[in-house]
CSV table of C-alpha atoms in Angstrom, one decimal:
chain,number,residue,atom,x,y,z
A,222,MET,CA,0.0,0.0,0.0
A,223,LYS,CA,2.7,2.5,1.0
A,224,THR,CA,4.4,1.8,-2.6
A,225,VAL,CA,1.3,3.0,-4.2
A,226,LEU,CA,0.9,6.1,-2.2
A,227,GLN,CA,4.4,7.2,-2.6
A,228,PRO,CA,4.0,8.9,-6.0
A,229,VAL,CA,1.3,11.2,-4.6
A,230,ALA,CA,3.8,12.7,-2.2
A,231,ASP,CA,6.7,12.8,-4.7
A,232,LYS,CA,4.8,13.8,-7.8
A,233,PRO,CA,6.4,17.0,-9.1
A,234,THR,CA,3.0,18.1,-10.5
A,235,PHE,CA,1.9,19.0,-6.8
A,236,ASN,CA,5.1,20.9,-5.9
A,237,LYS,CA,4.5,24.6,-5.9
A,238,SER,CA,7.9,25.6,-6.3
A,239,THR,CA,8.1,23.4,-9.5
A,240,LYS,CA,5.0,25.0,-10.9
A,241,LYS,CA,6.4,28.4,-10.2
A,242,SER,CA,9.7,27.5,-12.0
A,243,LEU,CA,7.6,26.1,-15.0
A,244,TRP,CA,5.7,29.7,-15.3
A,245,LEU,CA,9.0,31.5,-14.8
A,246,GLU,CA,10.6,29.5,-17.6
A,247,ALA,CA,7.4,30.2,-19.9
A,248,TRP,CA,7.8,34.0,-19.0
A,249,LYS,CA,11.5,34.0,-19.9
A,250,LYS,CA,10.7,32.2,-23.3
A,251,LEU,CA,7.8,34.8,-23.9
A,252,LYS,CA,10.1,37.8,-23.4
A,253,LYS,CA,12.4,36.4,-26.2
A,254,GLN,CA,9.4,36.8,-28.7
A,255,ARG,CA,9.4,40.2,-30.0
A,256,PRO,CA,6.0,40.1,-31.7
A,257,ALA,CA,4.5,38.7,-28.3
A,258,MET,CA,6.1,41.6,-26.4
A,259,VAL,CA,4.7,44.1,-28.8
A,260,GLY,CA,1.4,42.7,-28.6
A,261,LEU,CA,1.5,42.7,-24.8
A,262,GLY,CA,2.5,46.4,-25.0
A,263,ILE,CA,-0.3,47.3,-27.2
A,264,VAL,CA,-2.8,45.6,-24.8
A,265,LEU,CA,-1.3,47.5,-21.9
A,266,VAL,CA,-1.5,50.8,-23.7
A,267,PHE,CA,-5.4,50.3,-24.2
A,268,VAL,CA,-5.7,49.1,-20.5
A,269,LEU,CA,-4.1,52.3,-19.3
A,270,MET,CA,-6.1,54.4,-21.7
A,271,GLY,CA,-9.3,53.0,-20.2
A,272,ILE,CA,-8.1,53.4,-16.5
A,273,LEU,CA,-6.7,57.0,-17.1
A,274,ALA,CA,-9.4,58.1,-19.4
A,275,PRO,CA,-10.5,61.2,-17.2
A,276,VAL,CA,-6.8,62.1,-16.9
A,277,LEU,CA,-6.1,61.8,-20.7
A,278,THR,CA,-9.0,64.1,-21.7
A,279,SER,CA,-11.2,66.7,-20.4
A,280,GLN,CA,-13.8,66.5,-23.1
A,281,PRO,CA,-17.2,64.8,-22.3
A,282,TYR,CA,-17.5,61.8,-24.4
A,283,ASP,CA,-21.3,62.3,-24.7
A,284,GLY,CA,-21.5,66.0,-25.1
A,285,PHE,CA,-23.4,67.6,-28.1
A,286,ASN,CA,-22.1,70.7,-29.8
A,287,PRO,CA,-23.8,71.7,-33.0
A,288,GLN,CA,-21.3,74.4,-33.7
A,289,LYS,CA,-18.4,71.8,-34.0
A,290,THR,CA,-19.9,69.0,-36.1
A,291,LEU,CA,-17.6,67.1,-38.4
A,292,ILE,CA,-14.4,69.1,-37.7
A,293,SER,CA,-11.5,67.4,-39.3
A,294,PRO,CA,-8.4,66.5,-37.0
A,295,ASN,CA,-6.6,69.6,-35.5
A,296,ALA,CA,-4.8,70.8,-32.4
A,297,ASP,CA,-7.9,71.1,-30.3
A,298,HIS,CA,-9.5,67.9,-31.5
A,299,TRP,CA,-6.8,65.5,-32.6
A,300,PHE,CA,-9.2,62.8,-34.1
A,301,GLY,CA,-11.7,65.4,-35.2
A,302,THR,CA,-15.2,65.5,-34.2
A,303,ASP,CA,-18.5,63.5,-35.3
A,304,ASP,CA,-21.8,64.7,-36.6
A,305,GLN,CA,-22.8,65.6,-33.2
A,306,GLY,CA,-19.8,67.7,-32.3
A,307,ARG,CA,-18.4,65.1,-29.9
A,308,ASP,CA,-14.6,64.7,-29.6
A,309,ILE,CA,-13.6,61.4,-31.4
A,310,TYR,CA,-10.4,61.1,-29.4
A,311,THR,CA,-12.3,61.2,-26.1
A,312,ARG,CA,-14.9,58.7,-27.4
A,313,ILE,CA,-11.9,56.4,-28.4
A,314,ILE,CA,-10.2,56.4,-25.1
A,315,TYR,CA,-13.5,55.9,-23.2
A,316,GLY,CA,-14.5,53.3,-25.8
A,317,ALA,CA,-11.3,51.0,-24.7
A,318,ARG,CA,-13.2,50.8,-21.3
A,319,ILE,CA,-16.1,49.3,-23.0
A,320,SER,CA,-14.3,47.0,-25.3
A,321,LEU,CA,-12.0,45.5,-22.8
A,322,TRP,CA,-15.0,45.2,-20.3
A,323,ILE,CA,-17.0,43.1,-22.8
A,324,GLY,CA,-13.8,41.3,-24.1
A,325,PHE,CA,-12.5,40.2,-20.4
A,326,PHE,CA,-15.8,39.4,-18.7
A,327,SER,CA,-17.4,37.6,-21.8
A,328,VAL,CA,-14.3,35.3,-21.8
A,329,ILE,CA,-14.3,34.8,-18.1
A,330,GLY,CA,-18.0,33.8,-18.3
A,331,SER,CA,-17.4,31.4,-21.1
A,332,ILE,CA,-14.3,29.9,-19.3
A,333,ILE,CA,-16.1,29.2,-16.1
A,334,VAL,CA,-19.2,27.7,-17.6
A,335,GLY,CA,-17.3,25.9,-20.4
A,336,SER,CA,-14.7,24.5,-18.1
A,337,PHE,CA,-17.3,23.3,-15.5
A,338,LEU,CA,-19.1,21.4,-18.4
A,339,GLY,CA,-16.0,20.2,-20.0
A,340,LEU,CA,-14.8,18.9,-16.5
A,341,ILE,CA,-18.0,16.9,-15.8
A,342,ALA,CA,-18.1,15.5,-19.4
A,343,GLY,CA,-14.5,14.4,-19.6
A,344,TYR,CA,-14.3,13.1,-16.1
A,345,TYR,CA,-17.4,11.2,-15.7
A,346,GLY,CA,-18.0,10.1,-19.2
A,347,LYS,CA,-20.9,7.9,-20.2
A,348,TRP,CA,-24.3,9.6,-20.7
A,349,LEU,CA,-23.2,12.8,-19.1
A,350,ASP,CA,-20.4,13.1,-21.8
A,351,THR,CA,-23.0,12.4,-24.5
A,352,ILE,CA,-25.4,15.0,-23.4
A,353,ILE,CA,-23.0,17.7,-22.9
A,354,SER,CA,-21.0,16.9,-26.1
A,355,ARG,CA,-24.2,16.9,-28.2
A,356,PHE,CA,-25.1,20.3,-26.6
A,357,PHE,CA,-21.8,21.7,-27.7
A,358,ASP,CA,-22.3,20.3,-31.2
A,359,ILE,CA,-25.7,21.9,-31.4
A,360,MET,CA,-24.3,25.3,-30.5
A,361,LEU,CA,-21.4,24.9,-32.9
A,362,ALA,CA,-23.8,24.1,-35.8
A,363,PHE,CA,-24.9,27.7,-35.8
A,364,PRO,CA,-22.6,30.6,-37.0
A,365,SER,CA,-21.5,32.3,-33.8
A,366,ILE,CA,-22.5,35.9,-34.9
A,367,LEU,CA,-26.0,34.7,-36.0
A,368,LEU,CA,-26.4,32.9,-32.6
A,369,ALA,CA,-25.4,36.0,-30.9
A,370,ILE,CA,-27.8,38.1,-32.9
A,371,ALA,CA,-30.6,35.8,-31.8
A,372,ILE,CA,-29.7,35.9,-28.1
A,373,VAL,CA,-29.5,39.5,-28.0
A,374,ALA,CA,-32.8,39.9,-30.1
A,375,ILE,CA,-34.4,37.7,-27.3
A,376,LEU,CA,-32.9,39.5,-24.3
A,377,GLY,CA,-33.1,43.0,-25.8
A,378,PRO,CA,-30.4,45.3,-27.2
A,379,SER,CA,-27.8,46.6,-24.6
A,380,LEU,CA,-24.1,46.3,-23.8
A,381,PHE,CA,-24.8,43.8,-21.0
A,382,ASN,CA,-26.9,41.5,-23.1
A,383,ALA,CA,-24.3,41.7,-25.9
A,384,LEU,CA,-21.8,40.5,-23.3
A,385,VAL,CA,-24.0,37.8,-22.1
A,386,ALA,CA,-24.5,36.7,-25.7
A,387,ILE,CA,-20.9,36.7,-26.5
A,388,ALA,CA,-20.1,34.6,-23.4
A,389,ILE,CA,-22.9,32.0,-24.3
A,390,ILE,CA,-21.6,31.6,-28.0
A,391,ASN,CA,-18.1,30.8,-26.8
A,392,ILE,CA,-18.9,28.2,-24.1
A,393,PRO,CA,-18.6,25.3,-26.5
A,394,THR,CA,-15.0,26.4,-27.4
A,395,TYR,CA,-13.6,26.1,-24.0
A,396,GLY,CA,-15.9,23.2,-22.9
A,397,ARG,CA,-14.5,21.0,-25.7
A,398,LEU,CA,-11.0,22.1,-25.0
A,399,ILE,CA,-11.1,21.4,-21.4
A,400,ARG,CA,-12.9,17.9,-22.1
A,401,SER,CA,-10.1,16.9,-24.3
A,402,ARG,CA,-7.5,17.8,-21.6
A,403,VAL,CA,-9.4,16.0,-18.7
A,404,LEU,CA,-9.7,12.9,-20.9
A,405,SER,CA,-5.9,12.8,-21.1
A,406,VAL,CA,-5.1,13.9,-17.6
A,407,LYS,CA,-7.5,11.6,-15.7
A,408,GLU,CA,-5.6,8.5,-17.0
A,409,GLU,CA,-2.3,9.7,-15.4
A,410,GLU,CA,-0.9,7.5,-12.6
A,411,TYR,CA,-1.0,10.3,-9.9
A,412,ILE,CA,-4.8,10.7,-10.5
A,413,ALA,CA,-5.3,6.9,-10.0
A,414,ALA,CA,-3.1,7.0,-6.8
A,415,ALA,CA,-5.1,9.9,-5.5
A,416,LYS,CA,-8.4,8.1,-6.0
A,417,ILE,CA,-6.9,5.1,-3.9
A,418,THR,CA,-6.3,7.4,-1.0
A,419,GLY,CA,-10.1,8.1,-0.9
A,420,MET,CA,-10.0,11.8,-2.2
A,421,SER,CA,-13.5,12.9,-3.2
A,422,ASP,CA,-14.3,13.6,-6.9
A,423,ARG,CA,-14.6,17.4,-6.2
A,424,ARG,CA,-11.3,17.7,-4.7
A,425,LEU,CA,-9.7,15.5,-7.2
A,426,LEU,CA,-11.3,17.7,-10.1
A,427,PHE,CA,-10.5,21.1,-8.7
A,428,GLN,CA,-7.1,20.4,-7.0
A,429,HIS,CA,-5.6,18.1,-9.5
A,430,VAL,CA,-7.3,17.6,-12.8
A,431,LEU,CA,-8.4,21.3,-13.5
A,432,PRO,CA,-4.8,22.9,-12.6
A,433,ASN,CA,-3.1,20.4,-15.0
A,434,SER,CA,-5.6,21.3,-17.8
A,435,ILE,CA,-5.8,24.9,-17.6
A,436,THR,CA,-2.8,25.9,-19.8
A,437,PRO,CA,-4.5,25.6,-23.0
A,438,ILE,CA,-7.5,27.5,-21.6
A,439,ILE,CA,-5.3,30.5,-20.7
A,440,VAL,CA,-4.1,30.6,-24.1
A,441,GLN,CA,-7.3,30.2,-25.8
A,442,GLY,CA,-8.8,32.8,-23.5
A,443,THR,CA,-6.1,35.4,-24.5
A,444,LEU,CA,-7.1,34.8,-28.1
A,445,GLY,CA,-10.7,34.6,-27.2
A,446,ILE,CA,-10.6,38.3,-26.0
A,447,ALA,CA,-9.8,39.6,-29.4
A,448,THR,CA,-12.7,37.5,-30.9
A,449,ALA,CA,-15.0,38.9,-28.3
A,450,ILE,CA,-14.0,42.4,-28.9
A,451,LEU,CA,-14.7,41.9,-32.8
A,452,GLU,CA,-18.1,40.3,-32.0
A,453,ALA,CA,-19.1,43.2,-29.6
A,454,ALA,CA,-18.1,45.6,-32.4
A,455,ALA,CA,-20.2,43.7,-35.0
A,456,LEU,CA,-23.1,43.6,-32.6
A,457,GLY,CA,-22.7,47.5,-31.8
A,458,PHE,CA,-22.5,48.0,-35.5
A,459,LEU,CA,-25.9,46.3,-36.0
A,460,GLY,CA,-27.4,48.3,-33.1
A,461,LEU,CA,-27.8,45.3,-30.9
A,462,GLY,CA,-25.0,46.1,-28.4
A,463,ALA,CA,-24.1,49.7,-27.5
A,464,GLN,CA,-26.9,52.2,-27.6
A,465,PRO,CA,-26.9,55.8,-28.8
A,466,GLY,CA,-24.6,58.0,-26.9
A,467,GLU,CA,-22.3,55.2,-25.5
A,468,PRO,CA,-18.7,55.4,-26.9
A,469,GLU,CA,-18.6,51.8,-28.2
A,470,TRP,CA,-16.2,51.6,-31.4
A,471,GLY,CA,-18.7,49.3,-33.5
A,472,LYS,CA,-21.6,51.7,-32.7
A,473,MET,CA,-19.2,54.8,-33.7
A,474,LEU,CA,-18.5,53.1,-37.2
A,475,ALA,CA,-22.4,52.5,-37.6
A,476,ASP,CA,-23.2,56.0,-36.7
A,477,SER,CA,-20.5,57.4,-39.1
A,478,ARG,CA,-20.9,55.2,-42.2
A,479,GLN,CA,-22.8,57.9,-44.1
A,480,PHE,CA,-19.7,60.2,-43.7
A,481,ILE,CA,-17.3,57.8,-45.4
A,482,THR,CA,-16.4,60.2,-48.1
A,483,SER,CA,-17.2,63.6,-46.6
A,484,ALA,CA,-15.6,62.8,-43.2
A,485,PRO,CA,-13.6,59.7,-43.3
A,486,TRP,CA,-11.9,60.5,-40.0
A,487,THR,CA,-15.0,59.4,-38.2
A,488,LEU,CA,-14.6,56.0,-39.5
A,489,LEU,CA,-10.9,55.7,-39.6
A,490,PHE,CA,-10.0,56.1,-36.0
A,491,PRO,CA,-12.5,53.7,-34.5
A,492,GLY,CA,-11.7,51.2,-37.0
A,493,PHE,CA,-8.1,51.6,-36.4
A,494,ALA,CA,-8.6,51.2,-32.6
A,495,ILE,CA,-10.5,48.0,-33.3
A,496,MET,CA,-7.8,46.6,-35.6
A,497,LEU,CA,-4.9,47.6,-33.2
A,498,ILE,CA,-6.3,46.1,-30.1
A,499,VAL,CA,-7.3,42.9,-31.7
A,500,LEU,CA,-3.8,42.7,-33.2
A,501,GLY,CA,-2.3,43.0,-29.9
A,502,PHE,CA,-4.2,40.4,-28.2
A,503,ASN,CA,-3.7,37.9,-31.0
A,504,MET,CA,0.2,38.8,-31.2
A,505,PHE,CA,0.3,38.2,-27.5
A,506,GLY,CA,-1.8,35.1,-27.6
A,507,ASP,CA,0.4,33.5,-30.2
A,508,GLY,CA,3.5,34.1,-28.2
A,509,LEU,CA,1.8,32.9,-25.1
A,510,ARG,CA,0.8,29.6,-26.9
A,511,ASP,CA,4.4,29.1,-28.0
A,512,ALA,CA,5.7,29.6,-24.5
A,513,LEU,CA,3.3,27.4,-22.6
A,514,ASP,CA,2.9,24.6,-25.3
A,515,PRO,CA,5.4,21.9,-24.3
A,516,LYS,CA,5.5,20.8,-28.1
A,517,MET,CA,7.0,24.2,-29.0
A,518,LYS,CA,10.0,23.6,-26.7
């Protein structure tokens, strides 16, 4: 009996210092990848923009000034003004808060629900796995943006409902990813040894199985934030996300599309902001995947 229990105590997987060294090694490898660090820099710039928005501008993002409509970029209005005289630079900065808020929290919601379902499906298998997997297959059968539109149409147009819709449509992505990892991890010898000690399923799942399956979720979540921001912009462009007055980049594009020839700056800067932040998350996510994937070492 003692020879069976011994691997649990000595298994490096449970050693916190070993885990710390693995993450430190991943960080050192990540720092060597210039595109990943550029992407991280872009993301941090937008995060700081959102946090320091009141410091970076004194203009109101929702003000209306009919005397300053469609002014081209100048010293007073760096990005110009829109058709209601609102400063576009200010709206871009405050819009970073909305895009990051939707991106982060929609992904967090997807990861929580998807990971829970994936854990159950992968660990218990049998009829639970069949039901949950078929649920994922049904959701994946619909184009994601159309499913998001349907959900928002049912719940009602708003930023929060757009966040909920984006979180729901991405649940299968994380659920299937964690399920595949759990199917592999649960066959490891240290899991069998932990079962012999009488460890409960709940403790086994959340202390051993999940921590050893979380790495691909972190990578996918980083890339998923970029996708969520694009989906939020698409819903805002269709009028199903941000409502009039809110400085959301997709909504800004929708409100300015009629000025594409007469005042192109009203579309250029919101579109460039979307492109830049999505590029930043994608570059950082790609580098994070290379740093954390053992096959890339």
